Coordinates of C-alpha atoms and ligand atoms in Angstrom, one line a residue:
X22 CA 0.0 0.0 0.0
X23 CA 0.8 3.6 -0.1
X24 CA 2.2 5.9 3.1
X25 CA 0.2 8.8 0.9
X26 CA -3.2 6.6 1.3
X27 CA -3.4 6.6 4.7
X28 CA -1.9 10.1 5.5
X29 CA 1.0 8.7 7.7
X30 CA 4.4 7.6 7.5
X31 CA 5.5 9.4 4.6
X32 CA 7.6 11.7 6.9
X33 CA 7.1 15.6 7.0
X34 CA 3.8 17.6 7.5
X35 CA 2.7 15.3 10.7
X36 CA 3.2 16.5 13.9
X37 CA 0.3 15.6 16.0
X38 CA 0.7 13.3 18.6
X39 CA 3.8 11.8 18.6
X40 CA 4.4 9.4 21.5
X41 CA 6.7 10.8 23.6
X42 CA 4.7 12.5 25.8
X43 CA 2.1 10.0 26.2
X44 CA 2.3 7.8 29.4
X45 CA 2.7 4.0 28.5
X46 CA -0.8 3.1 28.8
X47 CA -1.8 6.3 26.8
X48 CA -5.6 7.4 27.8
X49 CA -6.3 4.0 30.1
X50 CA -4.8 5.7 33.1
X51 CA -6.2 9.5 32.8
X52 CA -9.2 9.4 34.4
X53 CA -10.6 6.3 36.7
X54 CA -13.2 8.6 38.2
X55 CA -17.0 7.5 37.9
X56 CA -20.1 8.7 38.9
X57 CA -23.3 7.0 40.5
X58 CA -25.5 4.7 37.8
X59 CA -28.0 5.9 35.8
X60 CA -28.8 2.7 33.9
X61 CA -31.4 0.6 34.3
X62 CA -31.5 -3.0 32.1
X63 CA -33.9 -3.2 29.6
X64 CA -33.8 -7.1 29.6
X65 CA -33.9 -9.2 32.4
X66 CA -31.0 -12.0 32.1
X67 CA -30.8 -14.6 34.9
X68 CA -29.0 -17.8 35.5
X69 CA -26.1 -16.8 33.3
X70 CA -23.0 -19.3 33.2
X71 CA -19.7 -19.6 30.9
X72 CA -20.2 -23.4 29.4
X73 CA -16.8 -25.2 30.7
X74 CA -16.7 -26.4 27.0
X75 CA -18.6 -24.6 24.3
X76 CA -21.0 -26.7 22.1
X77 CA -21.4 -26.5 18.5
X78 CA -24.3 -27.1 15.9
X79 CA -25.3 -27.3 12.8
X80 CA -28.7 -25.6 11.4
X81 CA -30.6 -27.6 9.8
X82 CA -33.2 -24.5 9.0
X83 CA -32.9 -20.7 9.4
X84 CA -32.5 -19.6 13.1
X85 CA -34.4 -16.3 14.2
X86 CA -32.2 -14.4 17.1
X87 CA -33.7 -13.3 20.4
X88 CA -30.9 -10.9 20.4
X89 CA -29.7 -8.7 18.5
X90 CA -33.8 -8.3 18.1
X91 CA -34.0 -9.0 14.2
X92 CA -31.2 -11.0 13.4
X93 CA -31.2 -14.6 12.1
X94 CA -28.6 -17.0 11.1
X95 CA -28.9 -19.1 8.0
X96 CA -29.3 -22.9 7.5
X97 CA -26.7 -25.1 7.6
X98 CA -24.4 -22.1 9.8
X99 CA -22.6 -23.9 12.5
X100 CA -23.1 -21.9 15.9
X101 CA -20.8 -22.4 19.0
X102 CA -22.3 -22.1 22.8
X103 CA -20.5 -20.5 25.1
X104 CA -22.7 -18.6 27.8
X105 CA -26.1 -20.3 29.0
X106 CA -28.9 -17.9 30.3
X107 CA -32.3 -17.0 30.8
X108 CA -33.8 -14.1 28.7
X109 CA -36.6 -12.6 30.2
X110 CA -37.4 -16.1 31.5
X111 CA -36.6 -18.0 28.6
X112 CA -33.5 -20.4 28.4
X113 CA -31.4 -19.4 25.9
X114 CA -27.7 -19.2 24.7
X115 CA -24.8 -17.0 23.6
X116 CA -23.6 -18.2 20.9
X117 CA -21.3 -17.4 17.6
X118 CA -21.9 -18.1 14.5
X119 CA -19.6 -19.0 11.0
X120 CA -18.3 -18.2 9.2
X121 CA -19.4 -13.9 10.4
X122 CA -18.2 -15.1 13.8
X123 CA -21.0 -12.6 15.1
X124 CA -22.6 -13.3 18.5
X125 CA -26.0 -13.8 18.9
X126 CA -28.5 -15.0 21.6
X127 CA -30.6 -17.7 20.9
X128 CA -33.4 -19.8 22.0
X129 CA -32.2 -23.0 24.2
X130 CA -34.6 -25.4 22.4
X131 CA -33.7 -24.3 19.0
X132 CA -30.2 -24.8 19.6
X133 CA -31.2 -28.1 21.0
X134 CA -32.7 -29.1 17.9
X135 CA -29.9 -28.8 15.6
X136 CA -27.4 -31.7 14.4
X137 CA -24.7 -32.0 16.7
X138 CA -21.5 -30.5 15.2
X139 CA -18.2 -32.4 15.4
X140 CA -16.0 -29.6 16.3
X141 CA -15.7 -25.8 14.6
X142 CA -13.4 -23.0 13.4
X143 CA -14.2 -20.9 16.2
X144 CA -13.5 -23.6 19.1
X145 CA -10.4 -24.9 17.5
X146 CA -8.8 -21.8 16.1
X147 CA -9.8 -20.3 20.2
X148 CA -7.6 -23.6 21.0
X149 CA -5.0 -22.4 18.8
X150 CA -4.4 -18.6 19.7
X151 CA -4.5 -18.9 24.2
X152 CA -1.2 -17.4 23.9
X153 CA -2.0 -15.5 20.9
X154 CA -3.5 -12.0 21.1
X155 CA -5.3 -11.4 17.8
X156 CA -3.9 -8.1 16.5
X157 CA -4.4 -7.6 12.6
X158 CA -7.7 -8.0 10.2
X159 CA -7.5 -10.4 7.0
X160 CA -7.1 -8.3 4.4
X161 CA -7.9 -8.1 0.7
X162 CA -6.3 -7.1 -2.2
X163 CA -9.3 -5.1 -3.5
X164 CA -8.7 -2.3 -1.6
X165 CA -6.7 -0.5 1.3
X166 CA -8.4 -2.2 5.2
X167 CA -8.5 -1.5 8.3
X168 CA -10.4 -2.0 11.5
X169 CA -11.6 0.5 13.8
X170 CA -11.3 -0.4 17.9
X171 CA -12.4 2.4 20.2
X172 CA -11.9 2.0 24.2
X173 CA -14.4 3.1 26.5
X174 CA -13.1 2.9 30.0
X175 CA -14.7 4.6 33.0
X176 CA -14.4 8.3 32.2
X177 CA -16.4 11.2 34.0
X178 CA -15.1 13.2 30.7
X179 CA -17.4 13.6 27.7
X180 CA -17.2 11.4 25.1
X181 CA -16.2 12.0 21.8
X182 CA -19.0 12.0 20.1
X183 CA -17.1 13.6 16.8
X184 CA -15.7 10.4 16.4
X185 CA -18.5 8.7 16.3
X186 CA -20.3 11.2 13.9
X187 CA -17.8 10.8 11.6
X188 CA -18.0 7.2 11.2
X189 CA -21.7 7.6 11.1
X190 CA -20.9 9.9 8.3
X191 CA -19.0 7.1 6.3
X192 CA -21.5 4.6 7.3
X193 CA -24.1 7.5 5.1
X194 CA -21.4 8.5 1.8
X195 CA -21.3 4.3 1.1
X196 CA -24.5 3.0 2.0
X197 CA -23.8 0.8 4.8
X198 CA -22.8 1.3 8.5
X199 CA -19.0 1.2 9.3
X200 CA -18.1 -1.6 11.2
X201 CA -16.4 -0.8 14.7
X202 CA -15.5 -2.4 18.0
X203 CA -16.2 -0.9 20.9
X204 CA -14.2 -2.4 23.8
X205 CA -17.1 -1.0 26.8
X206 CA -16.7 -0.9 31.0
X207 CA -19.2 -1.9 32.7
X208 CA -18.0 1.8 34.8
X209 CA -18.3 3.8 31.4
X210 CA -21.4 2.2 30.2
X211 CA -23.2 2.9 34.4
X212 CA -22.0 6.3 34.3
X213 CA -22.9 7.2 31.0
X214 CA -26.2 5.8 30.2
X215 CA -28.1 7.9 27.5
X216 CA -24.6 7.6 25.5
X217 CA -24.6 4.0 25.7
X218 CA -28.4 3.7 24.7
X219 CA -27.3 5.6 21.8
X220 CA -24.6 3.7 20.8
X221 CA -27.3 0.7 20.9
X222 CA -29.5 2.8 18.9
X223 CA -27.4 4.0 16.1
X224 CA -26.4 0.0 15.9
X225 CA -30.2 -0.7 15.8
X226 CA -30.6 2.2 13.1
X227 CA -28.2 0.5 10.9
X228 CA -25.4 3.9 11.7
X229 CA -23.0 1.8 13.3
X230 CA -22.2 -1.4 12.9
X231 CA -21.0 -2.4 16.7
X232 CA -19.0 -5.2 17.8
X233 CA -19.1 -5.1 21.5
X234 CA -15.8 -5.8 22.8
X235 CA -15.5 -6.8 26.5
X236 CA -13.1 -4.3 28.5
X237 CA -13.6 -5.6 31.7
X238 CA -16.7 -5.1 34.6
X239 CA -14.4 -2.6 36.6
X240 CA -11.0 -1.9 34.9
X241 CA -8.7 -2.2 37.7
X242 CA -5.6 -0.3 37.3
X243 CA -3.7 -1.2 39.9
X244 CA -0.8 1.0 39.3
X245 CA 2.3 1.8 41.2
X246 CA 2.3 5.0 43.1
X247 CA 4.0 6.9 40.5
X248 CA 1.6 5.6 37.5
X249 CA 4.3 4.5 35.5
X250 CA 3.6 0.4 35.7
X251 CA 0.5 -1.0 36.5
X252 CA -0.9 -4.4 36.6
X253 CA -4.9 -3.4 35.9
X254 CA -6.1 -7.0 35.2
X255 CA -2.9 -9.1 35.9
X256 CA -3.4 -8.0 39.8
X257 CA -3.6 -11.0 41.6
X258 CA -6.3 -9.6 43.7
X259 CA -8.6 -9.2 40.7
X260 CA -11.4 -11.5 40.1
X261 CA -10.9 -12.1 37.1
X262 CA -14.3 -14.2 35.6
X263 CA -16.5 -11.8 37.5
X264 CA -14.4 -9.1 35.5
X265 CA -15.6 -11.0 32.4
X266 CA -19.2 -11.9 33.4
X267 CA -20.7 -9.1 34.7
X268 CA -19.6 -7.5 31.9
X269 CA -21.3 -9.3 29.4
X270 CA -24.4 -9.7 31.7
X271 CA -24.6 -5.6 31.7
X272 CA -24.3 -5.3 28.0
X273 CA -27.2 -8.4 27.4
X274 CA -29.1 -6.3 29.7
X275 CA -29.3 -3.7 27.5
X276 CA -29.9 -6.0 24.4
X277 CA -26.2 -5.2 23.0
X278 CA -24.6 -8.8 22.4
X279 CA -21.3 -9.1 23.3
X280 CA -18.5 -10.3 20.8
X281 CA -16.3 -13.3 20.8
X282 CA -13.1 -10.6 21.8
X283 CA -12.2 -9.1 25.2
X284 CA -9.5 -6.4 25.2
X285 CA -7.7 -6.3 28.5
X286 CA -7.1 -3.1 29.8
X287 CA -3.7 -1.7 29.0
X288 CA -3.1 -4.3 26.4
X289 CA -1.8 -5.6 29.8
X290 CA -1.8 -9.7 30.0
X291 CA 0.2 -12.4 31.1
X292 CA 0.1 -16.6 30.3
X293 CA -2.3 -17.0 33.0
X294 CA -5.1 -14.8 32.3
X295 CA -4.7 -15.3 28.4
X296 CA -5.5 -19.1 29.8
X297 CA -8.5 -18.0 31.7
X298 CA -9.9 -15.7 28.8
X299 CA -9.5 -19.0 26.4
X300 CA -11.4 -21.0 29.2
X301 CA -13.9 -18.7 28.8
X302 CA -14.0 -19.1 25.1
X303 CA -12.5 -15.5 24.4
X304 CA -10.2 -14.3 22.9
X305 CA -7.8 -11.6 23.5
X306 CA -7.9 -8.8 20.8
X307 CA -4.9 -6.4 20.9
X308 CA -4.2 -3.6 18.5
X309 CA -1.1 -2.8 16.2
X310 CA -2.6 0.6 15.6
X311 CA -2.3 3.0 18.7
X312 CA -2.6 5.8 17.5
X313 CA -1.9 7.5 20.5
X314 CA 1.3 5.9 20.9
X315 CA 2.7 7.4 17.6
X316 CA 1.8 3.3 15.9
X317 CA 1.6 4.2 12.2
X318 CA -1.5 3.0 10.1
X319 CA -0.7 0.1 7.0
X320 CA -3.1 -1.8 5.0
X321 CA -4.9 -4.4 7.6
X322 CA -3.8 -1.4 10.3
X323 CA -6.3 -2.6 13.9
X324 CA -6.6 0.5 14.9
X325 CA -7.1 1.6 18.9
X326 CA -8.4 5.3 19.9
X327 CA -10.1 5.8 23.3
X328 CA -13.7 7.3 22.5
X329 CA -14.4 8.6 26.1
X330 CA -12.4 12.0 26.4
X331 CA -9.5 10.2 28.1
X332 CA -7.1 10.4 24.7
X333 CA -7.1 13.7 22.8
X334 CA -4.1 12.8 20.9
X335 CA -5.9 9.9 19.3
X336 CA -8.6 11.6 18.3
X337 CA -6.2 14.6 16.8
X338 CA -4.7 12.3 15.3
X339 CA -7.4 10.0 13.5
X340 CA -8.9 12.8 12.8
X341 CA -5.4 14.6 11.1
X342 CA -4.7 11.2 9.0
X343 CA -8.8 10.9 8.0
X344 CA -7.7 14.4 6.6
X345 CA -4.6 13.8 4.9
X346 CA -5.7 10.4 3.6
X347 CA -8.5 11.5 2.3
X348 CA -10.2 9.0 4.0
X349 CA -14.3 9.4 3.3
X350 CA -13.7 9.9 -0.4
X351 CA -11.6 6.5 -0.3
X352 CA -14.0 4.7 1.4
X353 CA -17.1 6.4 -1.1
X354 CA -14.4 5.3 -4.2
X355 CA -14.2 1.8 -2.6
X356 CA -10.3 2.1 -2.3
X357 CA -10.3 2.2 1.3
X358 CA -12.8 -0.5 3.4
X359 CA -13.8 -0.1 6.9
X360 CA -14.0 -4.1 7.5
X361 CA -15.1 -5.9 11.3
X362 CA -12.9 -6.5 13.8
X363 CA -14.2 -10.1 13.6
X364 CA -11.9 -10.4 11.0
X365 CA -9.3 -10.8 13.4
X366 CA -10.5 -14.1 14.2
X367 CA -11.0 -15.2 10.4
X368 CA -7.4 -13.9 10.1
X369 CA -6.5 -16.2 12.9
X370 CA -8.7 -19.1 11.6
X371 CA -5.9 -19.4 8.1
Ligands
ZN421 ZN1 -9.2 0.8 28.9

């Protein structure tokens, strides 16, 4: 690809937000402060329990969603189970299907109907990567990729809702929503209700095309006293499955499905909780792409901003390399795709 196509690394002319004033853990240590909850769950989940080993299917006839409300997956799909639950008192599952490897929640009895599956991409390429973050998007030859990732931890700043109107905008110039993960906190998402509901909503609108990433219930820092090393889920002291679980039991409550990936806080892991993430049938999605951090952008770039007013720089600079890259008429002349992080796990499936 070309360095002039995506605005950066072409030397000269770029002096936003280089790295060396940036902490090492760029916006995830600026602000831990929350406020009091002002969300209340839309759907009532109960009884929900990470499967020890995930179960797979294969549809013998079209499969209509309970969540995301709408959604279906088509015959002969194979679906995984990893989470079992009740949804507003019916038993249901989590589940992900191939080859999109979107999550869905679907009806316990349907599930039950289906043809056992031998085994499936998702469970054995989750086997292969438990000590492999997932870090770059499959990409075509078609056209210049990349992923979007934007961070959410607990902030009591305003979001950045320019961000999120300019993907919007995208999502308008070529006709379909621009796919984006959104790595949530269960402390953003409690402090920052009406934004959250319209995250859901522009998803539901067909604006956005979400993929809920998992960022942890609480986002423990757990720095040293100076700030400059800290442990955030790596702590010993952390708890780390409840990290995971009440998570995803806050976003099903408000009918937003979490995703297959978790991003730890800090890009901050180690052997033993990149074991436990795996054991809960997760995986680990880091980014090449921090912008914050100076990382320059290349074709299959997974890029990482912070969308909750913790990260200027990243937004100065997205924003400074949407400019010089001409990004919006790219993506409205096809050269330039805004593709799912999902693709991270396709990329890991080859
Ligand atoms: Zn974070």
């Amino acid at each position: 690809m070309s360095c002039l196509s995506f605005g950066l690394a072409c030397g000269g002319g770029d002096s936003a937000g280089t790295s060396e004033d940036e902490s090492a853990y760029g916006g995830e240590t600026a602000d831990d402060s929350t406020t009091g909850s002002d969300l209340t769950s839309a759907h009532a989940v109960t009884g929900f329990k990470a499967l020890e080993t995930p179960v797979s299917r294969v549809l013998s006839q079209d499969l209509t969603a309970l969540l995301p409300v709408g959604a279906s997956v088509p015959a002969r799909s194979t679906v995984t189970a990893t989470r079992s639950l009740s949804l507003e008192g019916t038993p249901a599952y989590l589940v992900v299907a191939e080859p999109s490897m979107r999550s869905l929640v679907v009806k316990k009895s349907d599930f039950d109907a289906a043809a056992a599956a031998g085994t499936s991409v998702f469970t054995s390429t989750l086997k292969e990567h438990v000590q492999a973050p997932l870090s770059r998007v499959l990409v075509a030859d078609a056209a210049q990729e990349m992923a979007v990732s934007i961070d959410m931890c607990q902030s009591s700043k305003a979001w950045d809702l320019a961000l999120f109107d300019w993907l919007r905008q995208v999502g308008r110039a070529i006709g379909a929503p621009v796919p984006v993960a959104i790595a949530m906190t269960g402390g953003w998402a409690k402090a920052h209700g009406p934004q959250l509901l319209q995250l859901i909503g522009w998803h539901a609108a067909k604006e956005l095309d979400i993929v809920w990433v998992n960022h942890s219930y609480t986002h423990p820092l757990n720095c040293n006293a100076a700030k400059t090393s800290c442990a955030f889920l790596t702590a010993p002291s952390v708890d780390f499955l409840a990290e995971v679980t009440e998570n995803e039991k806050l976003l099903l409550g408000q009918g937003a499905v979490p995703s297959a990936l978790f991003r730890f806080p800090g890009l901050v892991h180690d052997s033993g909780r990149r074991s436990q993430l795996s054991g809960l049938s997760l995986f680990a999605l880091d980014a090449d792409t921090w912008l914050a951090k100076g990382q320059p952008t290349h074709d299959g770039s997974l890029i990482l901003v912070h969308g909750n007013g913790n990260e200027p720089p990243g937004i100065s600079k997205f924003f400074s390399l949407a400019e010089q890259g001409h990004w919006l008429d790219q993506a409205k002349a096809g050269k330039l795709r805004f593709v799912s992080p999902l693709r991270t796990i396709s990329a890991a499936a080859q």
